[in-house]
CSV table of C-alpha atoms and ligand atoms in Angstrom, one decimal:
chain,number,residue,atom,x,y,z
A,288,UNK,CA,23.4,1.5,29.1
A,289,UNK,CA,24.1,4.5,30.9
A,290,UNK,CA,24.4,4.9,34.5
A,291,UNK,CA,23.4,6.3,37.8
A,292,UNK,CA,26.7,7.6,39.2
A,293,UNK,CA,25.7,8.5,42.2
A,294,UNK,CA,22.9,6.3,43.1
A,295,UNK,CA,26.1,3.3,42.6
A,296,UNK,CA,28.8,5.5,44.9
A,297,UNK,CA,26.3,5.1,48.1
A,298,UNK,CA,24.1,1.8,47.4
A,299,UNK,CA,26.5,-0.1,45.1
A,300,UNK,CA,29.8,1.1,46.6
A,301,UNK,CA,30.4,-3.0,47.8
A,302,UNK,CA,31.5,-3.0,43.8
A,303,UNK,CA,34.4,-1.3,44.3
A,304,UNK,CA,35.1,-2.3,47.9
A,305,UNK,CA,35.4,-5.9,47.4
A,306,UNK,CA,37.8,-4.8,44.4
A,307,UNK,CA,40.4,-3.5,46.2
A,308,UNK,CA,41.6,-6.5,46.6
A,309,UNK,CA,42.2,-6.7,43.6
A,310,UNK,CA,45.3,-4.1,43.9
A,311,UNK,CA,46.9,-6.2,45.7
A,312,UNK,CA,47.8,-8.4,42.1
A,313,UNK,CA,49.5,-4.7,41.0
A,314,UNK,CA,53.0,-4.5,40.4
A,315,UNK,CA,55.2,-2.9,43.8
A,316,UNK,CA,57.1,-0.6,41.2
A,317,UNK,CA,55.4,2.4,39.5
A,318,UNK,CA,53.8,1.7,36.2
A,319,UNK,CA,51.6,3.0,33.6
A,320,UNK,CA,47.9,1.8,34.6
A,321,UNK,CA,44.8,1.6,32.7
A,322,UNK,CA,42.0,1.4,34.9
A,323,UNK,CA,39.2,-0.4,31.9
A,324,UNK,CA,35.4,0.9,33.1
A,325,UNK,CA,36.7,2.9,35.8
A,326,UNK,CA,33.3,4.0,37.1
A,327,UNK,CA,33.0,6.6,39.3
A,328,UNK,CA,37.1,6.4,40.0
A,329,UNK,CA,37.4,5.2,43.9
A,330,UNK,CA,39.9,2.6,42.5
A,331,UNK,CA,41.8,4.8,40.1
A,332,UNK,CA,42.0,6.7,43.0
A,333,UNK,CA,43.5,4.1,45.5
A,334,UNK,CA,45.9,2.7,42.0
A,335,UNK,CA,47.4,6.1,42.0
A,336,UNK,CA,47.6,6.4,45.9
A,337,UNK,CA,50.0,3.2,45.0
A,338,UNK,CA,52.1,5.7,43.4
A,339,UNK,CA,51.3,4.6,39.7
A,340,UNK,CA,50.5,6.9,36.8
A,341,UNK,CA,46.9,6.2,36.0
A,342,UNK,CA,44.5,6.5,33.5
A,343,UNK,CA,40.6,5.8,34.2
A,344,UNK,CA,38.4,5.0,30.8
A,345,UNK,CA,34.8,4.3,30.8
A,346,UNK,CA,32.0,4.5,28.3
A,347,UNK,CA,30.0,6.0,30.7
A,348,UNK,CA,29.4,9.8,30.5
A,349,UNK,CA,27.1,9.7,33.9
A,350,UNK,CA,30.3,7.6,35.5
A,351,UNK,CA,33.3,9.5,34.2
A,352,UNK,CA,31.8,13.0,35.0
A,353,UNK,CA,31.4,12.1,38.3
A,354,UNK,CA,35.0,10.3,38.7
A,355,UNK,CA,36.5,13.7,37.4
A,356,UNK,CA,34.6,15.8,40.3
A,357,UNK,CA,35.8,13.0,42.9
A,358,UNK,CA,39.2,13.4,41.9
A,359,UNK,CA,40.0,16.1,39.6
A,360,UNK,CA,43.5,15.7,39.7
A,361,UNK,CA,43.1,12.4,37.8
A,362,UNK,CA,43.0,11.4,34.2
A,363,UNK,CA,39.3,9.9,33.0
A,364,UNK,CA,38.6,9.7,29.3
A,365,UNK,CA,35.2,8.9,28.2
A,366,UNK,CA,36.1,6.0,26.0
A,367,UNK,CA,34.7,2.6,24.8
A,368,UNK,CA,37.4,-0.1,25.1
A,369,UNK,CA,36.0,-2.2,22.0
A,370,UNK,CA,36.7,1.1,20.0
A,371,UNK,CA,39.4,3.3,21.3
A,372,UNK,CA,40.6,6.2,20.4
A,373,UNK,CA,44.1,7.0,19.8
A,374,UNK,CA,44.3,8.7,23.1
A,375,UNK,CA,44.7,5.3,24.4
A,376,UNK,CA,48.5,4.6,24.2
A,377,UNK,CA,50.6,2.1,25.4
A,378,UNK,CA,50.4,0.9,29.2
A,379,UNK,CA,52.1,-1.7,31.4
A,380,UNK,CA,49.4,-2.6,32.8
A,381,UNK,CA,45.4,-3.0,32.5
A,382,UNK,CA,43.4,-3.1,35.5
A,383,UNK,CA,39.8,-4.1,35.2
A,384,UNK,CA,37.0,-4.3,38.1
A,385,UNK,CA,33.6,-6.0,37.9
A,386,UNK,CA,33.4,-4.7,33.7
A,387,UNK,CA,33.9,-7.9,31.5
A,388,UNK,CA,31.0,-9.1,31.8
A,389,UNK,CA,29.0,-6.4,31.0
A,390,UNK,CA,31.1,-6.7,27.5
A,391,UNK,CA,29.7,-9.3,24.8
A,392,UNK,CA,32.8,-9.2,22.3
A,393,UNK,CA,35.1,-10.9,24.7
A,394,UNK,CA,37.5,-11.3,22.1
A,395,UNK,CA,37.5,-7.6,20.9
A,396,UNK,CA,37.9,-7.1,24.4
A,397,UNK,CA,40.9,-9.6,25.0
A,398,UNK,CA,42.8,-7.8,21.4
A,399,UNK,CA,41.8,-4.2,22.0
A,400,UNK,CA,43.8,-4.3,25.6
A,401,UNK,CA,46.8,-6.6,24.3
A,402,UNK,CA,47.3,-4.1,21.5
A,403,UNK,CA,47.5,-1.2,24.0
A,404,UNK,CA,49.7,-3.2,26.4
A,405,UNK,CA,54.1,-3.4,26.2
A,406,UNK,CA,55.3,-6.6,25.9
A,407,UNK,CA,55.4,-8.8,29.6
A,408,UNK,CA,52.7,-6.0,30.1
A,409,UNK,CA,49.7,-7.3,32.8
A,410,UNK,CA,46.2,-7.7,32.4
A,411,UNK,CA,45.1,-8.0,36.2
A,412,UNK,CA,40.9,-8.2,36.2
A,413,UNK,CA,38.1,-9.5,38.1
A,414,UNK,CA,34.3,-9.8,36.7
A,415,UNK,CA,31.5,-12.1,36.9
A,416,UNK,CA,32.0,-16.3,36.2
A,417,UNK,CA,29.3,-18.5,34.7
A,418,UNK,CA,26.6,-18.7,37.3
A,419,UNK,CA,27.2,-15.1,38.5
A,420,UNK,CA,23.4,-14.3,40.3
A,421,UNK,CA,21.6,-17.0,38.1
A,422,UNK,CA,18.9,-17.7,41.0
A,423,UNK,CA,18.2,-13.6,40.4
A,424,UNK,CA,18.7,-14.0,36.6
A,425,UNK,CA,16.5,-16.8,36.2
A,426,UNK,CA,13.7,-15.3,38.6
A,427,UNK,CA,13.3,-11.9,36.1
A,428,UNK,CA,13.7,-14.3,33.2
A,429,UNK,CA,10.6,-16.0,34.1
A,430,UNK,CA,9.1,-13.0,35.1
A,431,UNK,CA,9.4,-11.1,31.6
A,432,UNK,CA,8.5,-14.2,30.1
A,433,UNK,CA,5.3,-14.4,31.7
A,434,UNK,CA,4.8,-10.6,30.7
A,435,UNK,CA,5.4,-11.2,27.7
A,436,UNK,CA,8.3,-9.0,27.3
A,437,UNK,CA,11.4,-10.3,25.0
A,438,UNK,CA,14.5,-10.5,27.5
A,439,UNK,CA,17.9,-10.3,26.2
A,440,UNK,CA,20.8,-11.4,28.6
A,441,UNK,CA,22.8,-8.2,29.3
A,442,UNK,CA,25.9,-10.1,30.7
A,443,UNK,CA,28.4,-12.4,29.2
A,444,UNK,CA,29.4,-14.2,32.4
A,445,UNK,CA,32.4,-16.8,31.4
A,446,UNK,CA,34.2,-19.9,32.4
A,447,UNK,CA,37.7,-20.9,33.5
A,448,UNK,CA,38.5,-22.8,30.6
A,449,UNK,CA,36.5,-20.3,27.8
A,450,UNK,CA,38.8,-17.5,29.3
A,451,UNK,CA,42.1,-19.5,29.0
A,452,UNK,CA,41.5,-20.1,25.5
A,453,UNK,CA,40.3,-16.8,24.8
A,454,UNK,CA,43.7,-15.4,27.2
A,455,UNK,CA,45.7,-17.5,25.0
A,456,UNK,CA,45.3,-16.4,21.4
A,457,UNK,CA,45.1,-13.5,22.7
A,458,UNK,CA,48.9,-13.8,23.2
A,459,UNK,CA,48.4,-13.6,26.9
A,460,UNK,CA,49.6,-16.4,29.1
A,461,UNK,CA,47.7,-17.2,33.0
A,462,UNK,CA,49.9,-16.2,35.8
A,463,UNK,CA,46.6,-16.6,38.0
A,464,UNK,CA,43.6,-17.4,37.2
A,465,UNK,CA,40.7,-18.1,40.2
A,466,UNK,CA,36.7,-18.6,40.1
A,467,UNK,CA,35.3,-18.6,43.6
A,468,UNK,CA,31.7,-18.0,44.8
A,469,UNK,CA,31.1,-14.7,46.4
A,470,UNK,CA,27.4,-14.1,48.4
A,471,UNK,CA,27.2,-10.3,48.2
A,472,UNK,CA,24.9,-8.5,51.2
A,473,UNK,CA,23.1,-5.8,49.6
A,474,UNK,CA,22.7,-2.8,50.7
A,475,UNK,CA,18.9,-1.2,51.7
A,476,UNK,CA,16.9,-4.2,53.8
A,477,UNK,CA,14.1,-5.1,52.3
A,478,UNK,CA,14.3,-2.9,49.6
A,479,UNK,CA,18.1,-4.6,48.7
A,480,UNK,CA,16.8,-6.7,46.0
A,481,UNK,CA,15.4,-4.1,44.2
A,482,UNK,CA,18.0,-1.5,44.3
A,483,UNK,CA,20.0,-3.7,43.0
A,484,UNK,CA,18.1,-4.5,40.0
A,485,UNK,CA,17.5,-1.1,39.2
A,486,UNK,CA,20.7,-0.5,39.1
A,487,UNK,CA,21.9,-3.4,37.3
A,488,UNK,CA,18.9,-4.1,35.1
A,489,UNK,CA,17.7,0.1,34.8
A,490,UNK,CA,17.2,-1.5,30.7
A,491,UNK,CA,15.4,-3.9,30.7
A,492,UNK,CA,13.3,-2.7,33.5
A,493,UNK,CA,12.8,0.7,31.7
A,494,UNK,CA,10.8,-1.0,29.3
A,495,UNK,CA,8.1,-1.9,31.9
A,496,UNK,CA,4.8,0.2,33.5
A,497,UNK,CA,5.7,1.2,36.9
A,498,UNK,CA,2.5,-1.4,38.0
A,499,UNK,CA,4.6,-4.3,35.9
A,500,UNK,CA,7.9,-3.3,37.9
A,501,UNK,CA,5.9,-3.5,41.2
A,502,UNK,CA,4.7,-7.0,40.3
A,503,UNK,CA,8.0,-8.4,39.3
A,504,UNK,CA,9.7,-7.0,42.4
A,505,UNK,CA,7.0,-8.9,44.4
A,506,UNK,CA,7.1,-12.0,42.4
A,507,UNK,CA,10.8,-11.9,42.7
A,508,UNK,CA,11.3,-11.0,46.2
A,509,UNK,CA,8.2,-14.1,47.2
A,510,UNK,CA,10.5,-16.6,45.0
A,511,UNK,CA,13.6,-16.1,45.7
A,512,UNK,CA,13.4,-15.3,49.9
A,513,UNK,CA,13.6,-18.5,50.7
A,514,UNK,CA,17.4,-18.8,49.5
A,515,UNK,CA,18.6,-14.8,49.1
A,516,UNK,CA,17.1,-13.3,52.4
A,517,UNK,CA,18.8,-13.2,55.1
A,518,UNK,CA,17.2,-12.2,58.2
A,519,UNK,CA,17.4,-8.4,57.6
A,520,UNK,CA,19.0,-8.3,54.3
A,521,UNK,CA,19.5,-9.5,50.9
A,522,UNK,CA,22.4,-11.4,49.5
A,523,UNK,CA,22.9,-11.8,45.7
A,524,UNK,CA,24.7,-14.9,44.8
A,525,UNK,CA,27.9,-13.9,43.3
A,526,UNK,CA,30.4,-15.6,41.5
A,527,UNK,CA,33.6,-14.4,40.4
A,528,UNK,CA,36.4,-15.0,37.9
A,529,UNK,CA,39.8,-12.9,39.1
A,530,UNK,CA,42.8,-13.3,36.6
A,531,UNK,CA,46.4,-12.1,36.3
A,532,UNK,CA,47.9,-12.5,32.9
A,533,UNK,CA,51.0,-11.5,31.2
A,534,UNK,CA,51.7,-10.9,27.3
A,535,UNK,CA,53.6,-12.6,25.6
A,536,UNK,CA,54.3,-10.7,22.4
B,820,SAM,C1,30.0,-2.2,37.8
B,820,SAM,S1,30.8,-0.9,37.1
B,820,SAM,C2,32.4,-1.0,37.8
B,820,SAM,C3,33.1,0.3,37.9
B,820,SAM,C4,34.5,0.3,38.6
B,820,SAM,N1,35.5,-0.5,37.9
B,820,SAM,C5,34.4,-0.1,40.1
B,820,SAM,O1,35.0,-1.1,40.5
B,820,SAM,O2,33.6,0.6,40.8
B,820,SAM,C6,31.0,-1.3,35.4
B,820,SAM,C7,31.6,-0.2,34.5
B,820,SAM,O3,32.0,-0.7,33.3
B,820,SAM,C8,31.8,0.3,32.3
B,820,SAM,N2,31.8,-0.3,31.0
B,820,SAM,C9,31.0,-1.3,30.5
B,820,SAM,N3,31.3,-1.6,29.2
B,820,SAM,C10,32.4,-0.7,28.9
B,820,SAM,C11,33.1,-0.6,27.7
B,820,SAM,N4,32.9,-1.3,26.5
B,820,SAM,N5,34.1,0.4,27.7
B,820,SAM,C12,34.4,1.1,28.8
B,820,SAM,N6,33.7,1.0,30.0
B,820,SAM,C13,32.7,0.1,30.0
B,820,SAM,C14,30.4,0.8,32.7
B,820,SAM,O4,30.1,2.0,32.1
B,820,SAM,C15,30.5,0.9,34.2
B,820,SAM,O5,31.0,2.1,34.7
């Protein structure tokens, strides 16, 4: 899928806000970084404000075009972490924001980044857990369905216990490993629900006519009110997964 850049630096920007964090879990010493799906760059930015030596990757044309005008000091490579090139090397650590679950090979994913990690190298990542915004998932399930329109799941959303295993052959072992429940305001009032799914489902709801979008946004916004709006805005219910891992070998 390819990507509104700027569209997710002003309406999605809580994406990367609520992953800096997430730098916190980085080593104090300077390291080699991988930054996996970097987006548009704002925390490949802040990683080498930390004083590490950074490299952003994303499949994304649309993202890594604009991460390079943001900060054109920076390295971004266009690049697909289930098949990298060999200007991937070897890093000490991989840093991964909000991107795993948009990846269905998990375990392509898991060996691609332990083969381009040292040894005691760290995998430090947060992405969506089982349950990640299934009242909004279910609500355009149902809402295809009744179209008629074939809807494929475009996230992989996984649990504790499927990610140690997966960690584990893998030849990673868990340092940390947390799934917590994260109710995410959205940006744009009324209009939050929407933006959202354009930007997060843009495939699925290119396939429609602009009068089906209308009517699923209705639909959508009538069902799901009574648990996602709140007073002047909407708030997706998020659930996350956050892990710090080590290899092994
Ligand atoms: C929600 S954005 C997160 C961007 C950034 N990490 C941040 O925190 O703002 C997910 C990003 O993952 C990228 N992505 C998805 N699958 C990928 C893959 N197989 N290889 C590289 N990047 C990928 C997308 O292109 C997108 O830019």
């Amino acid at each position: 899928m390819e990507w509104n850049a700027k569209k997710y630096n002003t309406t999605h920007d809580f994406v990367f806000k609520y992953g800096a964090g997430l730098l916190e879990l980085l080593p104090k010493e300077p390291k080699k970084v991988l930054d996996i799906g970097c987006g548009t760059g704002a925390l490949t930015n802040q990683i080498a404000e930390l004083g590490h030596e950074v490299t952003g990757i994303d499949q994304s044309i649309n993202m890594i075009n604009q991460a390079k005008e943001s900060y054109p000091d920076l390295s971004f490579l266009q690049e697909d972490i289930l098949n990298p090139s060999d200007q991937i090397r070897l890093y000490d650590v991989a840093f991964s924001n909000a991107v795993f679950h948009w990846i269905p090979d998990q375990d392509l994913l898991l060996k691609n980044i332990s083969e381009h990690l040292n040894v005691n190298g760290q995998l430090i990542c947060e992405f969506g857990a089982v349950g990640n915004v299934q009242m909004i998932r279910e609500a355009f399930g149902r809402e295809l369905k009744a179209l008629g329109v074939s809807f494929e799941e475009p996230f992989c959303f996984t649990s504790v216990e499927g990610y140690r295993f997966l960690l584990k052959k893998n030849h990673f072992e868990v340092v940390e490993i947390l799934e917590y429940e994260r109710p995410t305001p959205l940006k744009g009032g009324k209009y939050g629900l929407r933006e959202w799914m354009e930007q997060f489902y843009a495939a699925e709801l290119g396939e429609l006519s602009i009068e089906q979008k209308e009517q699923v946004f209705v639909n959508m916004e009538q069902e799901l009110a009574p648990r996602l709006w709140k007073k002047d805005h909407w708030e997706a219910d998020y659930r996350r997964l956050k892990i710090k891992a080590s290899k092994t070998r």
